[in-house]
Coordinates of N, CA and C and ligand atoms in Angstrom, one line a residue:
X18 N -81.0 -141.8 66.1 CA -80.8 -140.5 65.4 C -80.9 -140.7 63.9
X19 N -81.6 -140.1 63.4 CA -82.0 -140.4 61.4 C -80.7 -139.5 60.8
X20 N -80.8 -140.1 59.5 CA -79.7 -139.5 58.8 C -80.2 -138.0 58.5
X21 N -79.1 -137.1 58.4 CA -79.2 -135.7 57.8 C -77.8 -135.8 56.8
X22 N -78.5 -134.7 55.8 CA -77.3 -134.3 54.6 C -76.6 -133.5 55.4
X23 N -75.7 -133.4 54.9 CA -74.6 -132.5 55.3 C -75.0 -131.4 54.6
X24 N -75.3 -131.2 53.2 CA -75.6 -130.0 52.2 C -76.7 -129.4 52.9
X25 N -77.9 -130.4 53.0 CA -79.1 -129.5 53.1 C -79.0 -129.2 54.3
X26 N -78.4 -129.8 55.8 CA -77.8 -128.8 57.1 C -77.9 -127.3 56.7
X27 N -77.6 -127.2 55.8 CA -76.9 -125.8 55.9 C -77.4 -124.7 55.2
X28 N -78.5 -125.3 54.3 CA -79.3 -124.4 54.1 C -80.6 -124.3 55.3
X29 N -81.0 -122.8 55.4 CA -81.9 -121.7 56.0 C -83.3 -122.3 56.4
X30 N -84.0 -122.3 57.1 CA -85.7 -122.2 56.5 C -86.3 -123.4 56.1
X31 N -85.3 -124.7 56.3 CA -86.4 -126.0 56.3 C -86.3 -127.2 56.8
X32 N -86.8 -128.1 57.2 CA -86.2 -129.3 58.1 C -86.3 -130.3 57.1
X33 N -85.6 -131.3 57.1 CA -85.4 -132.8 56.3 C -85.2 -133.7 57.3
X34 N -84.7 -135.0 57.1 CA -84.4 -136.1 57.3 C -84.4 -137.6 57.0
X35 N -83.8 -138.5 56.8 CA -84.2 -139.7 56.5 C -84.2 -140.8 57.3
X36 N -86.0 -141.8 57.1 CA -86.3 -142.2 58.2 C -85.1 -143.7 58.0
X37 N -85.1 -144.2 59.6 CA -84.8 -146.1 59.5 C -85.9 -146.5 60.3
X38 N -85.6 -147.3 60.5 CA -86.2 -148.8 61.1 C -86.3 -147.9 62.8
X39 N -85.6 -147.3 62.9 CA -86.1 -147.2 64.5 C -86.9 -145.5 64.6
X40 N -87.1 -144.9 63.9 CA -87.9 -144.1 63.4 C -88.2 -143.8 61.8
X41 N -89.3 -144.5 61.5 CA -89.6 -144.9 59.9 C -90.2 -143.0 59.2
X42 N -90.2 -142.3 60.2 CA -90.3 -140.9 59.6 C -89.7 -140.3 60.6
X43 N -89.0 -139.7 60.6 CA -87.8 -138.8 61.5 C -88.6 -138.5 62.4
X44 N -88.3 -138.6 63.5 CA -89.1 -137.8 64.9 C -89.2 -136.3 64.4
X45 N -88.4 -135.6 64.2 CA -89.1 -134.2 63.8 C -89.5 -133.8 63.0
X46 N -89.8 -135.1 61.8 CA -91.0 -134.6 61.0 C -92.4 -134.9 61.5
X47 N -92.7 -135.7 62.4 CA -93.9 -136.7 62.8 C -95.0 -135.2 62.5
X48 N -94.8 -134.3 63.2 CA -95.5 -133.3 63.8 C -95.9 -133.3 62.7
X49 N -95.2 -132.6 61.2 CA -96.1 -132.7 59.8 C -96.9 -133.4 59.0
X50 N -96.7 -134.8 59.6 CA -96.9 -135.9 58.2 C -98.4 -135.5 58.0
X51 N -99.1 -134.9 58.7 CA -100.9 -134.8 58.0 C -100.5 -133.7 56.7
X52 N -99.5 -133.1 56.5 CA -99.5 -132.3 55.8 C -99.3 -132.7 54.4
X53 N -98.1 -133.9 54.1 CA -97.9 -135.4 53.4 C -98.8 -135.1 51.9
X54 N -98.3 -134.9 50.7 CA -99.6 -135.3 49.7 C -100.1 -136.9 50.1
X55 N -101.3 -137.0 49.7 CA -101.6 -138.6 49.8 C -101.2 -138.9 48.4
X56 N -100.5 -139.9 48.1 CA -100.1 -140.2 46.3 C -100.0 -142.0 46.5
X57 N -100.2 -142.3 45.2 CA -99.5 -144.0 45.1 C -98.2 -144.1 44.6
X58 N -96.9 -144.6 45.4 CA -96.0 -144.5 44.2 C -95.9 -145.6 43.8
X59 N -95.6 -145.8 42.4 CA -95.6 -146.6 41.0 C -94.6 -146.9 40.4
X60 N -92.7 -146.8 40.5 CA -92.1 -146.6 40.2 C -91.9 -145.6 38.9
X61 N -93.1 -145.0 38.7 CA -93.0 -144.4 37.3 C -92.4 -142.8 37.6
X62 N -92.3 -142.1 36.9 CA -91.4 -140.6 36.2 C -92.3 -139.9 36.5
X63 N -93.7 -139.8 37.0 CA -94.3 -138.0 37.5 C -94.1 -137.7 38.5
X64 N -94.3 -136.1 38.3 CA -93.7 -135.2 39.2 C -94.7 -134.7 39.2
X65 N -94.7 -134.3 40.5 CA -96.7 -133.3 40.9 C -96.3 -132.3 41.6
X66 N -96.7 -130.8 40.7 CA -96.7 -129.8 41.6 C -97.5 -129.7 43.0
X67 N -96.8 -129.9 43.9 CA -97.9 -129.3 45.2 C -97.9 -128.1 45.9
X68 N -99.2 -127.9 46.1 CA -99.6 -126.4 46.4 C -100.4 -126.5 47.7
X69 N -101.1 -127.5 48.0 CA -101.6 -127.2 49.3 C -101.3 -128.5 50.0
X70 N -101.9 -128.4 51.2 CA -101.3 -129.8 52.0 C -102.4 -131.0 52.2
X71 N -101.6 -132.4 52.0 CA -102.7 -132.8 51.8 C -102.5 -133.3 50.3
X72 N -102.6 -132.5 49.4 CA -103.1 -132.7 48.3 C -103.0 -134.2 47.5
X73 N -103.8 -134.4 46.2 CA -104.1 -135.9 46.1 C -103.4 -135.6 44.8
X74 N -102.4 -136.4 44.9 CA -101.6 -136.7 44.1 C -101.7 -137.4 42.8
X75 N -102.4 -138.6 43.4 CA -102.4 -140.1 42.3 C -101.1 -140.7 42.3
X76 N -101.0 -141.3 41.2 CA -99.9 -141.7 40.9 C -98.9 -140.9 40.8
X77 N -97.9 -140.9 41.2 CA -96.6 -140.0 41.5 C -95.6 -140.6 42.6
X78 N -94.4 -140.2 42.0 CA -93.2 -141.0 42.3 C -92.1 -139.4 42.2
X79 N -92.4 -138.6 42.0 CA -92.0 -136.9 42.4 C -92.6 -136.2 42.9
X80 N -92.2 -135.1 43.8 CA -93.0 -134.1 44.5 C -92.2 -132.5 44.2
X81 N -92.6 -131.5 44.0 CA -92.3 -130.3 44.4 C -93.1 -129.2 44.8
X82 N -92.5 -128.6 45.5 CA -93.0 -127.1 46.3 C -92.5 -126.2 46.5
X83 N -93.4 -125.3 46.5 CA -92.5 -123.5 47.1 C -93.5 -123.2 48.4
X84 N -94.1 -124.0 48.3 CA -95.3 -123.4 49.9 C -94.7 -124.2 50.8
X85 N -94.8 -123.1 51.7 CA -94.5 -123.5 53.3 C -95.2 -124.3 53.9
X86 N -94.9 -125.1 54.7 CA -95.8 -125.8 55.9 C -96.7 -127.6 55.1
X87 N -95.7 -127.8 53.8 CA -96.0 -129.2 53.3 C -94.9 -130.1 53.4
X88 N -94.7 -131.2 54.2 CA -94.0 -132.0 54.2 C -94.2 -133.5 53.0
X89 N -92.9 -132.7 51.8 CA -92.7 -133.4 50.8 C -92.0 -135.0 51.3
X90 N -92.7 -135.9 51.6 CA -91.9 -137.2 51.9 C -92.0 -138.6 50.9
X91 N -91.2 -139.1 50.8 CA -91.1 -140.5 49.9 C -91.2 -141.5 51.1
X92 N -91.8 -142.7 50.9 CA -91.8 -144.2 51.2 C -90.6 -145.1 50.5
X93 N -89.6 -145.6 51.3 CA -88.9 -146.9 50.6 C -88.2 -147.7 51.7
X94 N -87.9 -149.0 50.5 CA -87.1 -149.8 51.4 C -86.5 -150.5 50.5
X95 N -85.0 -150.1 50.2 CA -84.4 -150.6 49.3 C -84.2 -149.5 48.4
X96 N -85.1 -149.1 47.6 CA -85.2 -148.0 46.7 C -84.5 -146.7 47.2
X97 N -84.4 -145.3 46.3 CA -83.4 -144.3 46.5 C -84.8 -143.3 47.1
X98 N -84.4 -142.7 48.1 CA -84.6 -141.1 48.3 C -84.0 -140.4 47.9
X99 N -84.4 -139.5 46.9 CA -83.5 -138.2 46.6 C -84.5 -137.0 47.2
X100 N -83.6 -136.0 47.6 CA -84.1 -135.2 48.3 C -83.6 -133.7 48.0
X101 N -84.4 -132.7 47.4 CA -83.7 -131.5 46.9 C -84.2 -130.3 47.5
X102 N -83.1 -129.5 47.2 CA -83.6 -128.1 48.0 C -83.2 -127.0 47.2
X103 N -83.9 -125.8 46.2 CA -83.1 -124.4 46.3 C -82.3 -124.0 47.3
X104 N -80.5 -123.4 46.8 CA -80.0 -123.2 47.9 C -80.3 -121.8 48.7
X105 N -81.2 -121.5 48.4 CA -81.9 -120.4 49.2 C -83.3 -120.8 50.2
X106 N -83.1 -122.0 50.0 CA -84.4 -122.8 51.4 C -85.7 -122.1 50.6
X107 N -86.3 -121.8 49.4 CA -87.3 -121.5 49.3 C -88.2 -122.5 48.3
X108 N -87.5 -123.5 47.8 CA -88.5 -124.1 46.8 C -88.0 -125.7 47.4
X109 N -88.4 -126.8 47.2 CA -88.0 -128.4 47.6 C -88.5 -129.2 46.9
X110 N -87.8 -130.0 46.8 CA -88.6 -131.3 46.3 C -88.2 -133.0 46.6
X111 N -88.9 -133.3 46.1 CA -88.4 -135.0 46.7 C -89.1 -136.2 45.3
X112 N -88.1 -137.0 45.2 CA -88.2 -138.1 44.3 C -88.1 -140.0 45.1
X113 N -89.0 -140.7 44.7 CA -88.7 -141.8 45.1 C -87.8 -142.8 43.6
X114 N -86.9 -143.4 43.8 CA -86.3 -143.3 42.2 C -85.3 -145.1 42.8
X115 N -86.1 -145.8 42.4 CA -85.4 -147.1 42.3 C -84.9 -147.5 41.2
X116 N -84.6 -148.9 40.9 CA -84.1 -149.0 39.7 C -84.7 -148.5 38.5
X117 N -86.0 -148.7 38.3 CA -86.7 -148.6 37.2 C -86.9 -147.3 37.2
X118 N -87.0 -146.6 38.2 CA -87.5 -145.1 38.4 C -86.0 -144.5 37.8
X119 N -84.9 -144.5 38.2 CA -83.6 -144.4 37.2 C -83.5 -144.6 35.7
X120 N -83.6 -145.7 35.6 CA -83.3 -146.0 34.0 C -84.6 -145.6 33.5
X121 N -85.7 -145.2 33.7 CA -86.8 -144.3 33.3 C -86.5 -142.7 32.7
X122 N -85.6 -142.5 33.9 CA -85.9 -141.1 33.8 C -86.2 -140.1 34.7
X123 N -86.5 -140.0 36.0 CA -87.3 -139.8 37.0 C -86.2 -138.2 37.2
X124 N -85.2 -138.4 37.4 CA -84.2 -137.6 38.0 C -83.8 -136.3 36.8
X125 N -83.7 -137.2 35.5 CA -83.9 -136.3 34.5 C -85.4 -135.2 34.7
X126 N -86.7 -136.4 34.5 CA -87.5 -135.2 34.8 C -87.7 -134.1 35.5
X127 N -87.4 -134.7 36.8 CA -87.3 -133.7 38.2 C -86.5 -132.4 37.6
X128 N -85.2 -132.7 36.8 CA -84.2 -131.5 36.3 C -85.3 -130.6 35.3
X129 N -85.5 -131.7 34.6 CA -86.5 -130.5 33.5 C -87.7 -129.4 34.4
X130 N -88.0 -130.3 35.0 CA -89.4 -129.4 36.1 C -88.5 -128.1 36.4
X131 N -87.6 -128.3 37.2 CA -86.7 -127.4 38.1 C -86.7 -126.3 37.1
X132 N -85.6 -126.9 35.8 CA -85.1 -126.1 34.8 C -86.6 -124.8 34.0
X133 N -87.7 -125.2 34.3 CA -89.1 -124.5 33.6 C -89.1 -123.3 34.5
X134 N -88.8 -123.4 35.6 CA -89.3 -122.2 36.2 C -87.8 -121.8 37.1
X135 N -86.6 -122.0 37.3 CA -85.6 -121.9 37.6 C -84.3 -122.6 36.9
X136 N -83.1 -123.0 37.7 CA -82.2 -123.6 37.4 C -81.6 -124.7 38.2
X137 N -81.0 -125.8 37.8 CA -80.3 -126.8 38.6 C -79.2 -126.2 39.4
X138 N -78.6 -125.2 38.6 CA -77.3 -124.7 39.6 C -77.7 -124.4 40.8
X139 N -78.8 -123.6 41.3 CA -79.2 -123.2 41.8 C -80.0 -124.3 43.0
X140 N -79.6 -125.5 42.9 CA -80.3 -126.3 43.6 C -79.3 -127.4 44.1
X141 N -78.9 -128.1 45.3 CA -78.2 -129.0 45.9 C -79.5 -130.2 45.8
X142 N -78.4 -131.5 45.4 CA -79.5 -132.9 46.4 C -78.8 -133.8 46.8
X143 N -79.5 -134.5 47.9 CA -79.2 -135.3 48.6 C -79.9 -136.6 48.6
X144 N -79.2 -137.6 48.2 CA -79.5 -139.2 47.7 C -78.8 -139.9 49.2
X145 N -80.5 -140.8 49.7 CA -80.7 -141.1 50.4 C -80.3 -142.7 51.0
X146 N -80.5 -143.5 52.0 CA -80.5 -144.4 52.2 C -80.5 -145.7 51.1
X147 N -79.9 -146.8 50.9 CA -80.5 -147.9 49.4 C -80.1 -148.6 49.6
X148 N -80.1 -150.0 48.9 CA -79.7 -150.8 48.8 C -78.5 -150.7 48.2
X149 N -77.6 -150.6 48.8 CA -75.9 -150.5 48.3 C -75.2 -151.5 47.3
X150 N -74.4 -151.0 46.7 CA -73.7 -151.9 45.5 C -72.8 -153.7 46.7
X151 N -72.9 -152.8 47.5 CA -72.1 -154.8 48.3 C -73.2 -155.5 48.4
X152 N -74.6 -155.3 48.2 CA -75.5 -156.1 48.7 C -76.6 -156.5 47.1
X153 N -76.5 -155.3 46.1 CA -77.6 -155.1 45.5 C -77.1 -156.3 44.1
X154 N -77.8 -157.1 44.1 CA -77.2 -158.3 43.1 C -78.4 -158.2 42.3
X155 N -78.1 -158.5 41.2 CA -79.4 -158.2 40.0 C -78.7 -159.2 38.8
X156 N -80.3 -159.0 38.1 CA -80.0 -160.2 36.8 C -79.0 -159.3 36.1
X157 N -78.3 -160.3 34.8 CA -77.5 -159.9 34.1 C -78.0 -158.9 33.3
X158 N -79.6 -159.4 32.5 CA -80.4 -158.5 31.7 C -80.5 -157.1 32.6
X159 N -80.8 -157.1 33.2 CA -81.0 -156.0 34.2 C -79.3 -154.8 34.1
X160 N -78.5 -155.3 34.3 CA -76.6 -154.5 34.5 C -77.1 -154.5 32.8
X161 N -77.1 -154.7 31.9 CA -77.1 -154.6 30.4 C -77.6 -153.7 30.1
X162 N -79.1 -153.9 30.6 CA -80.1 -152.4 30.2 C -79.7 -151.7 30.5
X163 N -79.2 -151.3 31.8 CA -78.3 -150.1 32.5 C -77.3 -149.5 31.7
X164 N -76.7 -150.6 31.2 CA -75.3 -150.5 30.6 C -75.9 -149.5 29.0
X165 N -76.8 -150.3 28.6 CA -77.2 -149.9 27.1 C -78.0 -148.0 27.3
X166 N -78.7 -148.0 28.3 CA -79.6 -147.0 28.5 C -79.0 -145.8 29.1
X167 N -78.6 -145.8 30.1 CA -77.3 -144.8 30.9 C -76.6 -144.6 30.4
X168 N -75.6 -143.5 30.2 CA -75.0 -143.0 29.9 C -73.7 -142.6 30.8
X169 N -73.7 -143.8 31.4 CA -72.3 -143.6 32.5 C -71.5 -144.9 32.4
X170 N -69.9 -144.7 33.1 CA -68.4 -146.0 32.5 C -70.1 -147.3 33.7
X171 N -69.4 -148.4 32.9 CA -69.9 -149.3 33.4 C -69.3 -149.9 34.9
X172 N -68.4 -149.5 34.8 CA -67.8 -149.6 36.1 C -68.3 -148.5 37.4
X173 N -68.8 -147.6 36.9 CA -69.6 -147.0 37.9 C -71.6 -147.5 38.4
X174 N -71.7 -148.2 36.7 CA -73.4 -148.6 37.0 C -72.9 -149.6 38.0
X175 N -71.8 -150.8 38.0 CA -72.0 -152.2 38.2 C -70.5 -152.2 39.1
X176 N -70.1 -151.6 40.1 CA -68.6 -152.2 40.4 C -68.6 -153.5 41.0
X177 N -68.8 -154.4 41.4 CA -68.8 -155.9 41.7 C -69.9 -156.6 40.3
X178 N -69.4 -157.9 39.9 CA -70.1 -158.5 38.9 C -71.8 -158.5 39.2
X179 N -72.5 -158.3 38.7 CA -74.3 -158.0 38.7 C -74.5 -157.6 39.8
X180 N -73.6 -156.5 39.9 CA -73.9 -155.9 41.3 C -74.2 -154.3 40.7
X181 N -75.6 -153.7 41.5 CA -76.0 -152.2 40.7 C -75.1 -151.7 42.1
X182 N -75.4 -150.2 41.6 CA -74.9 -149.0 42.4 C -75.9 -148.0 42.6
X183 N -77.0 -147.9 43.0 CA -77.9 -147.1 42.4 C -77.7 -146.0 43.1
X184 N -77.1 -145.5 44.3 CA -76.6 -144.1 44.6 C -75.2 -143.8 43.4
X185 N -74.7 -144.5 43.1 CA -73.7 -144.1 42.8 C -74.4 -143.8 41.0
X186 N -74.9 -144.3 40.6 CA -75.7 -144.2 39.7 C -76.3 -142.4 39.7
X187 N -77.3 -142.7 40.8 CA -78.0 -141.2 40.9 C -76.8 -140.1 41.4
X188 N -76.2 -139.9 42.1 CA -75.3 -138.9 41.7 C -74.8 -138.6 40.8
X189 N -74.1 -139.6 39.9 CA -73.7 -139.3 38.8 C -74.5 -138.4 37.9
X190 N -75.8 -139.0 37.7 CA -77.2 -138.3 37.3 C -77.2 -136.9 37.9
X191 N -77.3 -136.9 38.3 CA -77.6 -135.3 39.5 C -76.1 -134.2 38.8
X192 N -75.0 -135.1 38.7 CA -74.2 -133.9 38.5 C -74.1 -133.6 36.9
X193 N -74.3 -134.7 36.4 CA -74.4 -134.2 34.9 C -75.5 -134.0 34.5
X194 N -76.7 -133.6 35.2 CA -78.2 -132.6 35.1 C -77.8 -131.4 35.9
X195 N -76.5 -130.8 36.0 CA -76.3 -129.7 36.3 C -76.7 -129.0 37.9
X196 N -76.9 -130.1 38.9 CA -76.9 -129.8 40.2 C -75.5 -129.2 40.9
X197 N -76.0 -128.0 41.5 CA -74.8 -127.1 42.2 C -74.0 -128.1 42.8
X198 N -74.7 -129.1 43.9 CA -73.8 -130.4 44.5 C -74.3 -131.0 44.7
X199 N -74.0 -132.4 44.9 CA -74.8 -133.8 45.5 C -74.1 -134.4 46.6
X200 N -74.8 -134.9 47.8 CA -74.3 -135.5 48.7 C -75.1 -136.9 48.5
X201 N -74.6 -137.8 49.5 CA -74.9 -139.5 49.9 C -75.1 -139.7 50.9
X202 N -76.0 -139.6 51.8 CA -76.4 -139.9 53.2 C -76.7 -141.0 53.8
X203 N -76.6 -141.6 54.6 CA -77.0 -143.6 54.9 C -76.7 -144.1 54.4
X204 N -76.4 -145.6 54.6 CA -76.1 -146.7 54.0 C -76.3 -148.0 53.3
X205 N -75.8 -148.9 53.2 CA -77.0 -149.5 52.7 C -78.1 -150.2 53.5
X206 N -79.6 -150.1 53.0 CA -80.3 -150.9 53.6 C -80.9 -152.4 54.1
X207 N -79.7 -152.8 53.3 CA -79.5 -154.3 53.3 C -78.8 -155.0 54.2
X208 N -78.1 -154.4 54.7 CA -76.7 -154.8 55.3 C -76.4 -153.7 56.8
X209 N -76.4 -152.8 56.4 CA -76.7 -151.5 57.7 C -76.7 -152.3 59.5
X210 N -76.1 -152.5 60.2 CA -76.4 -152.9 61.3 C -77.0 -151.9 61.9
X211 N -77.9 -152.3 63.0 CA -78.5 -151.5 64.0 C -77.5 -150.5 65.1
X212 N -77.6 -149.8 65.7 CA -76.8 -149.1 66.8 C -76.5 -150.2 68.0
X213 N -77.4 -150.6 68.4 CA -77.1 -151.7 69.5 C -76.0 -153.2 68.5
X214 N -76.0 -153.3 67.2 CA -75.0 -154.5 66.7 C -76.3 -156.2 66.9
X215 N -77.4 -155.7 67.4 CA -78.0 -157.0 67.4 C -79.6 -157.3 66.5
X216 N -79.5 -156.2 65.7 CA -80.1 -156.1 64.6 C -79.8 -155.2 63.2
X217 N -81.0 -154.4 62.5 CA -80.4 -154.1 61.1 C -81.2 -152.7 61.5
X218 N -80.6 -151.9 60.6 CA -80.4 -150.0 60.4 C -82.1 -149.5 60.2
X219 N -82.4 -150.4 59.0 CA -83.4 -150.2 58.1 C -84.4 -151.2 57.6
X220 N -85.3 -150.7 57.4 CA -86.4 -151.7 56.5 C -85.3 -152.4 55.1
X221 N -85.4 -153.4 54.7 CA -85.0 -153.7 53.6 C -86.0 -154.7 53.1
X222 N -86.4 -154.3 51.6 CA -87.7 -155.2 50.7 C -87.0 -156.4 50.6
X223 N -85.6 -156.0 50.2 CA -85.2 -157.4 49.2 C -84.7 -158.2 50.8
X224 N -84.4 -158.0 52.0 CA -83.7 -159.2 53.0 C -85.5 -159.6 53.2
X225 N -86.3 -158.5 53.4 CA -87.6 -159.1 53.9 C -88.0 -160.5 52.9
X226 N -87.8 -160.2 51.9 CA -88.2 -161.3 50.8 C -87.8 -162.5 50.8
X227 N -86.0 -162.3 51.1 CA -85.6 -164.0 51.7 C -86.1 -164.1 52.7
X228 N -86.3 -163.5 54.1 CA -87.0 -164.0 55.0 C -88.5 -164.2 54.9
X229 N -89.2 -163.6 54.1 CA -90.4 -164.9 53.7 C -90.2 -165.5 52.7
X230 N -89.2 -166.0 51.9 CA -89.3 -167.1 50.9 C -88.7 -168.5 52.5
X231 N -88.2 -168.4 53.4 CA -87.5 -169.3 54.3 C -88.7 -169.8 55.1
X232 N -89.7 -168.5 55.4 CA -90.5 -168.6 56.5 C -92.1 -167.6 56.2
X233 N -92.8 -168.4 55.1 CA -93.5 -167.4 54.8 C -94.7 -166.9 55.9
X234 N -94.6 -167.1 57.1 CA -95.2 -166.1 58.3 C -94.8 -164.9 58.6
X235 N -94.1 -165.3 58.3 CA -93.1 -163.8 58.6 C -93.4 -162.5 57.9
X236 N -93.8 -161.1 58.4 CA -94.7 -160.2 58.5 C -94.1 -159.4 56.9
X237 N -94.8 -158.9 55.9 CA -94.1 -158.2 55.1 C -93.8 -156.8 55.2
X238 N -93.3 -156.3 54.5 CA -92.7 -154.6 55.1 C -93.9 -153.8 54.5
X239 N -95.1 -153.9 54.3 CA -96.3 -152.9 54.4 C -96.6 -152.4 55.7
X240 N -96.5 -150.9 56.0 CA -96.4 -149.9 56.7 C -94.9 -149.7 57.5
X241 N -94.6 -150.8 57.2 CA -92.9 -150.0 58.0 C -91.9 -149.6 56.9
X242 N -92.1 -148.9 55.6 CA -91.0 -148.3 54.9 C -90.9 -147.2 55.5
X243 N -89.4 -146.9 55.7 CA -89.1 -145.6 55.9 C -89.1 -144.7 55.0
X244 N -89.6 -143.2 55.4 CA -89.7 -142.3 54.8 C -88.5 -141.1 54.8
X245 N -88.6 -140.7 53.9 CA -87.4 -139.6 54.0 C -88.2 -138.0 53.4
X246 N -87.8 -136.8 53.9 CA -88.7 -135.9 53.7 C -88.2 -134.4 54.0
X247 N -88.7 -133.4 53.3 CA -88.4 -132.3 53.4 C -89.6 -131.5 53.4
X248 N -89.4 -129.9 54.1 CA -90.5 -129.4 54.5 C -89.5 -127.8 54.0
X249 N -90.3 -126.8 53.8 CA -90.0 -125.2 54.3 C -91.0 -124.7 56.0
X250 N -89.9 -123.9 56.3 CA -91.2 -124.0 57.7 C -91.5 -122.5 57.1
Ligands
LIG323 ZN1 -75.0 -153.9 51.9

């Protein structure tokens, strides 16, 4: 069973979900994915209006819409899904926002988009699956830049020594950009056990990477990132 927000449950008029490892795109989105912009994501800060389905994105690491029948979805493993909705089910959007896509900016932008032609009050999101602060160890330069660039206690970027938080990070973000609320869905993707206890939840980039630095046969995570996604029907 894939993760669902509790927030976006409850709004009217659109399906979501976030994929793992044992469905990498929610079973009830499969039916949409032709609908999918085709894009590259780049860790970088654009956000692309989409209007029809399909559409060619480019480079883009944000999505939004008010048309029905497009299934806005992000690719990751390791990295954040954020996932937003008008709380009236009529407008959505989706961001892929890892580390760099954070201390960038990505979430800010998304707010400025929103804010052009509406309001953040008026919008809930829901931060997805990640590499969790018990697992997510990073260089020192890395917790510094955070520290210098963000605008949040250090003890929320970093709670364990060069250890990031990157949900906890993006919510923070989300509420002081004026989101009505934010939820935290899934776990981490590092560590996450599987339902049966004899494997793992999720794709993870960074476990994939010790297991090919140990064993470099070993298959890399190209085409199994899970996707996380929202639609209006
Ligand atoms: Zn973990």
């Amino acid at each position: 069973m894939s993760d669902h927000s509790a927030l976006l449950r409850q709004i009217p008029g659109i399906v979501h979900g976030f994929g793992d490892k044992q469905a990498l795109l929610p079973e009830h989105l499969r039916r949409y994915e032709a609908t999918r912009p085709e894009k590259k994501q780049v860790h970088g800060t654009r956000i692309v209006d989409v209007t029809v389905p399909g559409q060619q994105c480019g480079e883009a690491d944000g999505f939004i819409t008010a048309t029905p029948g497009i299934l806005l979805a992000v690719f990751t493993a390791d990295c954040l899904p954020v996932i937003f909705c008008r709380k009236d089910g009529k407008e959505i959007a989706a961001v892929h926002a890892g580390w760099r896509g954070l201390i960038d900016g990505i979430l800010e932008k998304m707010a400025q988009r929103i804010n052009q032609s509406g309001d953040t009050a008026q919008w809930v999101a829901s931060v997805g699956p990640a590499a969790g602060a018990c697992c997510y160890e990073v260089s020192q330069e890395l917790i510094d830049a955070f520290i210098q660039r963000v605008d949040l206690p250090s003890e929320l970027i970093t709670p364990y020594q060069r250890h990031l938080d990157l949900a906890a990070i993006a919510e923070a973000k989300l509420r002081a950009l004026g989101f009505a609320d934010v939820d935290h869905t899934g776990s981490c993707t590092i560590c996450s056990p599987d339902s049966a206890g004899t494997g793992f939840r999720y794709t993870s980039f960074r476990r994939n990477s010790h297991q090919r630095a140990q064993n470099p046969t070993h298959p890399g995570i190209s085409g199994r990132n899970q996707q996380s996604g929202i639609m209006i029907l």
